Coordinates of C-alpha atoms and ligand atoms in Angstrom, one line a residue:
M1 CA 179.7 118.2 72.4
K2 CA 177.3 121.0 73.0
K3 CA 178.4 123.8 75.2
V4 CA 175.8 124.3 78.0
G5 CA 175.9 127.3 80.4
F6 CA 174.2 127.0 83.8
I7 CA 172.9 130.0 85.6
G8 CA 171.3 129.9 89.1
W9 CA 172.6 126.4 89.7
R10 CA 173.3 127.1 93.4
G11 CA 169.7 128.1 94.2
M12 CA 167.1 125.5 95.3
V13 CA 165.7 124.5 91.8
G14 CA 169.2 124.7 90.4
S15 CA 170.7 122.5 93.1
V16 CA 168.0 119.9 92.5
L17 CA 168.7 120.0 88.8
M18 CA 172.4 119.5 89.3
D19 CA 171.7 116.5 91.6
R20 CA 169.4 115.0 89.0
M21 CA 171.9 115.6 86.2
R22 CA 174.6 113.9 88.3
E23 CA 172.3 110.9 89.0
E24 CA 171.5 110.5 85.3
N25 CA 175.1 111.1 84.1
D26 CA 173.9 114.0 81.9
F27 CA 177.2 115.9 82.4
N28 CA 179.0 113.2 80.4
L29 CA 177.1 114.3 77.3
I30 CA 177.9 118.0 77.4
E31 CA 180.6 120.6 78.0
S32 CA 179.4 122.5 81.1
Y33 CA 180.0 126.1 82.0
F34 CA 178.9 127.5 85.3
Y35 CA 177.9 131.2 85.5
S36 CA 177.1 133.4 88.4
T37 CA 175.8 136.9 88.7
S38 CA 178.2 137.6 91.6
K39 CA 180.9 134.9 91.9
G40 CA 182.7 135.1 88.5
G41 CA 186.3 133.8 88.7
E42 CA 185.7 131.4 91.6
L43 CA 186.2 127.7 91.2
A44 CA 183.3 125.9 89.4
P45 CA 181.8 122.7 90.7
V46 CA 183.6 119.6 89.5
V47 CA 181.6 117.7 86.9
P48 CA 182.8 115.7 83.9
N49 CA 183.8 118.0 81.0
G50 CA 183.2 121.1 83.2
S51 CA 185.1 124.4 82.9
P52 CA 187.3 125.0 86.0
K53 CA 186.2 128.6 86.7
I54 CA 182.8 130.3 87.3
L55 CA 182.0 132.8 84.5
S56 CA 180.1 136.0 84.8
A57 CA 176.4 135.7 84.0
M58 CA 176.2 139.4 83.4
N59 CA 178.9 139.4 80.7
I60 CA 177.1 138.9 77.3
S61 CA 180.3 138.0 75.5
E62 CA 180.8 135.0 77.8
L63 CA 177.3 133.8 77.2
L64 CA 177.3 134.2 73.4
G65 CA 179.4 131.1 72.9
M66 CA 176.9 128.7 74.5
D67 CA 174.8 126.3 72.4
I68 CA 172.3 126.0 75.3
I69 CA 171.7 128.2 78.4
V70 CA 169.9 126.7 81.3
T71 CA 168.8 129.3 83.8
C72 CA 167.2 128.8 87.3
Q73 CA 168.3 132.3 88.2
G74 CA 164.8 133.8 88.3
G75 CA 162.6 136.2 86.3
E76 CA 164.6 139.4 86.7
F77 CA 167.7 137.8 85.1
T78 CA 165.6 136.4 82.2
S79 CA 164.0 139.8 81.7
E80 CA 167.4 141.5 81.5
M81 CA 169.6 139.0 79.7
H82 CA 167.4 137.1 77.3
P83 CA 166.5 140.1 75.1
L84 CA 170.1 141.3 75.2
L85 CA 171.4 137.9 73.9
R86 CA 168.7 137.6 71.3
N87 CA 169.4 141.2 70.1
E88 CA 173.0 140.3 69.7
G89 CA 171.8 137.6 67.3
W90 CA 172.4 134.6 69.7
K91 CA 170.6 131.6 68.2
G92 CA 171.2 129.1 71.0
F93 CA 168.5 127.3 73.1
W94 CA 167.3 129.1 76.2
V95 CA 166.0 126.7 78.9
D96 CA 164.3 128.5 81.8
A97 CA 162.7 127.8 85.1
A98 CA 161.2 131.3 85.5
S99 CA 157.8 132.3 84.3
T100 CA 158.8 135.4 82.3
L101 CA 158.8 133.8 78.9
R102 CA 156.1 131.1 79.5
M103 CA 153.2 132.7 77.8
K104 CA 155.2 134.2 74.8
D105 CA 154.2 132.9 71.4
S106 CA 157.9 132.2 70.8
S107 CA 158.2 129.8 73.7
V108 CA 157.1 126.3 74.5
I109 CA 156.3 125.1 78.0
V110 CA 158.0 121.8 78.6
L111 CA 156.6 118.8 80.5
D112 CA 158.2 115.7 79.1
P113 CA 155.8 113.0 80.2
V114 CA 152.8 115.0 78.8
N115 CA 154.1 117.0 75.8
R116 CA 157.4 115.5 74.7
H117 CA 156.0 115.1 71.2
I118 CA 155.2 118.9 71.1
V119 CA 158.7 119.7 72.4
E120 CA 160.3 117.5 69.8
Q121 CA 158.2 119.0 67.0
S122 CA 159.0 122.5 68.3
I123 CA 162.8 121.8 68.2
R124 CA 162.4 120.6 64.6
N125 CA 160.3 123.8 63.9
G126 CA 163.1 126.0 65.1
V127 CA 161.8 127.1 68.5
K128 CA 164.6 128.3 70.7
D129 CA 163.0 129.2 74.1
F130 CA 161.8 126.3 76.3
V131 CA 160.3 127.1 79.7
G132 CA 159.3 124.9 82.6
G133 CA 155.7 125.3 83.7
N134 CA 154.2 126.4 87.0
C135 CA 154.7 123.6 89.5
T136 CA 151.0 122.9 90.4
V137 CA 150.1 122.9 86.7
S138 CA 152.8 120.5 85.8
L139 CA 152.0 118.1 88.7
M140 CA 148.3 118.2 87.9
L141 CA 148.9 117.4 84.2
I142 CA 151.1 114.4 84.9
A143 CA 148.5 113.1 87.4
L144 CA 145.6 113.5 85.0
H145 CA 147.5 112.8 81.8
G146 CA 145.4 109.7 81.0
L147 CA 142.1 111.6 81.1
F148 CA 143.5 114.5 79.0
K149 CA 144.8 112.1 76.4
E150 CA 141.4 110.6 76.0
G151 CA 139.8 114.0 75.7
L152 CA 137.5 113.2 78.6
I153 CA 137.9 116.4 80.6
E154 CA 135.3 119.2 80.2
W155 CA 136.6 121.3 83.1
I156 CA 138.5 121.1 86.3
S157 CA 138.3 122.9 89.6
S158 CA 141.6 122.6 91.4
M159 CA 142.0 123.5 95.1
T160 CA 145.7 123.5 96.0
Y161 CA 147.7 123.0 99.1
Q162 CA 151.0 124.4 98.2
A163 CA 154.3 123.9 100.1
A164 CA 156.6 126.6 101.4
S165 CA 159.3 125.7 98.9
G166 CA 157.1 127.2 96.1
A167 CA 157.8 130.6 97.6
G168 CA 161.5 129.9 97.9
A169 CA 164.3 128.6 100.1
K170 CA 164.0 131.5 102.6
N171 CA 160.3 130.8 103.0
M172 CA 161.0 127.1 103.8
L173 CA 163.4 128.1 106.5
E174 CA 161.0 130.7 107.8
L175 CA 158.3 128.1 108.2
L176 CA 160.7 126.0 110.3
A177 CA 161.7 129.1 112.3
Q178 CA 158.0 129.8 112.9
M179 CA 157.5 126.2 114.2
E180 CA 160.6 126.4 116.3
A181 CA 159.4 129.7 117.9
V182 CA 156.1 128.2 118.8
G183 CA 157.7 125.0 120.1
K184 CA 160.2 126.8 122.2
T185 CA 157.7 129.2 123.7
F186 CA 155.0 126.7 124.5
S187 CA 156.9 123.6 125.4
K188 CA 156.7 124.5 129.1
S189 CA 152.9 125.2 129.4
P190 CA 151.5 121.7 130.0
S191 CA 149.1 123.0 132.6
L192 CA 147.0 125.0 130.2
G193 CA 144.0 123.4 128.6
A194 CA 143.6 123.2 124.8
L195 CA 141.4 126.3 124.5
E196 CA 143.6 128.5 126.7
M197 CA 146.7 127.2 124.8
E198 CA 145.1 128.0 121.4
K199 CA 144.4 131.5 122.6
E200 CA 147.9 132.1 123.7
V201 CA 149.5 130.5 120.7
N202 CA 147.3 132.4 118.3
H203 CA 148.2 135.7 120.1
F204 CA 151.9 134.7 119.8
I205 CA 151.9 134.0 116.1
R206 CA 150.1 137.3 115.3
Q207 CA 152.7 139.4 117.1
D208 CA 155.1 141.6 115.1
E209 CA 158.1 139.8 116.5
F210 CA 157.0 136.4 115.1
P211 CA 159.4 135.4 112.3
K212 CA 157.5 136.3 109.1
S213 CA 159.5 138.7 107.1
N214 CA 159.3 136.5 104.0
F215 CA 155.7 135.3 104.1
G216 CA 154.5 138.4 105.8
H217 CA 152.1 136.2 107.9
P218 CA 152.3 133.1 110.0
L219 CA 152.2 129.9 108.0
A220 CA 152.8 127.6 110.9
L221 CA 149.5 126.7 112.5
N222 CA 147.8 128.7 109.7
L223 CA 147.3 128.7 106.0
L224 CA 147.4 131.5 103.4
P225 CA 144.7 131.4 100.8
W226 CA 146.5 133.8 98.3
I227 CA 149.6 133.0 96.3
D228 CA 151.4 135.5 94.0
S229 CA 149.9 138.8 92.8
E230 CA 146.3 140.0 92.3
M231 CA 144.7 139.7 88.8
P232 CA 142.0 142.2 87.8
N233 CA 139.4 139.4 87.7
G234 CA 139.8 138.5 91.3
Q235 CA 142.0 135.5 90.7
S236 CA 145.5 135.3 92.2
K237 CA 148.2 135.0 89.5
E238 CA 148.8 131.4 90.7
E239 CA 145.1 130.6 90.0
W240 CA 145.3 132.3 86.6
K241 CA 148.2 130.2 85.5
A242 CA 146.4 126.9 85.8
Q243 CA 144.2 127.4 82.8
V244 CA 146.5 129.3 80.5
E245 CA 149.5 127.2 81.1
A246 CA 147.8 123.8 81.0
N247 CA 146.1 124.6 77.7
K248 CA 149.4 125.9 76.3
I249 CA 151.3 122.8 77.4
L250 CA 148.6 120.5 75.9
Q251 CA 148.1 122.8 72.9
T252 CA 144.4 122.3 73.1
S253 CA 142.3 123.4 70.2
Q254 CA 139.4 124.4 72.5
V255 CA 140.2 125.8 75.9
I256 CA 139.6 123.5 78.9
P257 CA 138.6 125.7 81.8
I258 CA 140.6 125.2 84.9
D259 CA 140.1 127.3 88.0
G260 CA 140.2 127.1 91.8
T261 CA 141.7 128.5 94.9
C262 CA 145.4 128.3 95.5
V263 CA 146.4 128.0 99.2
R264 CA 149.8 128.0 100.9
V265 CA 150.0 125.4 103.6
G266 CA 152.7 124.3 106.0
A267 CA 154.2 121.4 103.9
L268 CA 157.9 121.9 103.0
R269 CA 158.4 120.8 99.4
C270 CA 155.3 118.9 98.0
H271 CA 152.3 120.5 96.5
S272 CA 148.9 118.8 96.8
Q273 CA 145.7 119.4 94.9
A274 CA 142.1 118.4 95.5
L275 CA 140.4 118.1 92.1
T276 CA 136.8 118.2 90.9
I277 CA 136.7 117.0 87.3
K278 CA 133.7 117.4 85.1
L279 CA 133.9 114.7 82.5
K280 CA 132.5 115.1 79.0
K281 CA 130.6 111.9 79.4
S282 CA 129.9 109.2 81.9
V283 CA 132.8 106.7 82.1
D284 CA 132.9 103.8 84.5
L285 CA 135.4 104.1 87.4
N286 CA 137.5 101.0 86.4
T287 CA 138.1 102.6 83.0
I288 CA 139.0 105.9 84.5
E289 CA 141.4 104.3 86.9
S290 CA 143.2 102.3 84.3
L291 CA 143.4 105.4 82.0
I292 CA 145.0 107.4 84.8
A293 CA 147.3 104.6 86.0
G294 CA 148.7 103.8 82.5
A295 CA 149.3 107.3 81.1
N296 CA 153.0 107.7 81.8
N297 CA 155.9 106.3 83.9
W298 CA 155.4 108.7 86.8
V299 CA 151.8 108.7 87.8
K300 CA 150.9 106.2 90.5
L301 CA 147.2 105.4 91.2
V302 CA 146.5 105.1 94.9
P303 CA 143.5 102.9 95.6
N304 CA 140.7 104.9 97.3
N305 CA 141.0 103.5 100.8
K306 CA 142.1 105.1 104.0
L307 CA 145.2 103.0 104.7
E308 CA 146.8 103.5 101.3
T309 CA 145.7 107.1 101.0
L310 CA 147.3 108.1 104.3
S311 CA 150.5 106.2 103.7
K312 CA 151.0 107.0 100.0
L313 CA 149.3 110.2 99.1
T314 CA 150.8 112.8 101.4
P315 CA 153.6 115.4 101.1
S316 CA 155.8 113.5 103.6
A317 CA 155.3 110.2 101.7
I318 CA 156.5 111.6 98.3
S319 CA 159.1 114.2 99.2
G320 CA 162.2 113.7 97.1
K321 CA 160.5 111.3 94.8
L322 CA 159.7 111.6 91.1
E323 CA 156.4 109.6 91.3
I324 CA 153.2 111.5 91.2
P325 CA 150.5 109.7 93.2
I326 CA 146.8 110.4 92.6
G327 CA 144.1 108.9 94.7
R328 CA 140.7 109.6 96.2
V329 CA 139.4 108.8 92.7
R330 CA 135.7 108.4 93.0
K331 CA 132.4 109.5 91.4
M332 CA 131.0 112.5 93.3
S333 CA 127.4 112.7 94.6
L334 CA 127.1 115.7 92.3
G335 CA 126.5 113.3 89.3
D336 CA 128.0 110.5 87.3
E337 CA 130.2 112.8 85.2
Y338 CA 131.8 114.5 88.3
L339 CA 135.0 112.9 89.4
N340 CA 136.8 113.6 92.7
A341 CA 140.6 113.1 92.9
F342 CA 143.6 114.2 95.0
T343 CA 147.2 114.4 93.9
C344 CA 150.5 115.3 95.4
G345 CA 153.9 115.9 93.9
D346 CA 157.4 117.0 94.7
Q347 CA 157.4 120.7 93.8
L348 CA 161.1 120.8 93.1
L349 CA 161.4 117.6 90.9
W350 CA 158.6 117.3 88.3
G351 CA 157.3 120.7 89.6
A352 CA 160.5 122.5 88.5
A353 CA 163.8 120.8 87.8
E354 CA 162.9 117.6 86.0
P355 CA 161.1 119.1 83.0
L356 CA 164.2 121.3 82.4
R357 CA 166.5 118.2 82.6
C358 CA 164.3 116.4 80.1
V359 CA 164.3 119.2 77.6
L360 CA 168.0 119.5 77.9
R361 CA 168.3 115.8 76.9
N362 CA 165.9 116.4 74.0
L363 CA 168.1 119.2 72.8
L364 CA 171.1 117.0 72.9
D365 CA 169.4 114.3 70.9
Ligands
HSE401 N1 154.4 129.5 92.1 C1 154.5 128.3 92.8 C2 154.3 128.5 94.3 C3 155.9 127.7 92.7 O1 154.3 129.6 94.7 O2 154.1 127.5 95.0 C4 156.5 127.7 91.3 O3 155.7 127.2 90.3

């Protein structure tokens, strides 16, 4: 049995990964070792073939014996420990949720439903670093897999509606705290009309005391049209990732341009995206729909009607689910080669944990 070390398994992505591994009985196939940057020596979670004590994630000698290291600990840990291990001559597989190694030539970005063949070939070719992609990129590629496979896409403009979870667990809780603060403060003002109420509420959420130490701004009753750092070309880093990561995942021979505006909204754990897709040629809508619907086991085509859209294509409808619905699929009035679509996906499942779980299974095979 392969020895697999887990780091960052208590965090949000790590916890979702642990749950999925329990559901799929993955622990039966490995010897598990749980590491922590701070809690070495404490009791480890009980899993089949698991080591009883938590080991120190900062102790190189305790990591060197692993065949596979799976980390959801974050970029700082990767930046510090990955080079140390490799410099020590460690030849194991490094499976990582953080973005640090994603764009390195030595790494492959994993997204099982879309690039499993590339992952498998890379393992045979001796690649050792496997990294999960950015969540919006992964969710978009699973949704549009059928059109990519057919080589139909000339370019995409993606406008995102990203949940608080993408910014971290503290941010999710902060969004709820913001909502609670508004609810508590204004629950007893029924006599005010809508316009007066809006004025007071807006004043309230802009005050310094409003809970916003993580986002820095109100997200409740608001949206934030900037995610991650600034790039020199005016994109946010989140926007920059769409094209570079998608093309790396697909290993395209010619770059497919992908760009848009990434926006944080008040959903909790599901990212949504409105897509404008320029097709390379005119294709009838029935063909497009069947290509999209049949591409992989996870994409679910939602017919373009109001009832099904509003019941099946929303963050609340798909939270906690592995399926990736895509709907609002229609030709745009811009021209016959312009396709409209909207997709939604659980940011912590296919957006983060599930691609790591799948590559771990590949590595065991
Ligand atoms: N960067 C994403 C976000 C999450 O902020 O929503 C991780 O891919």
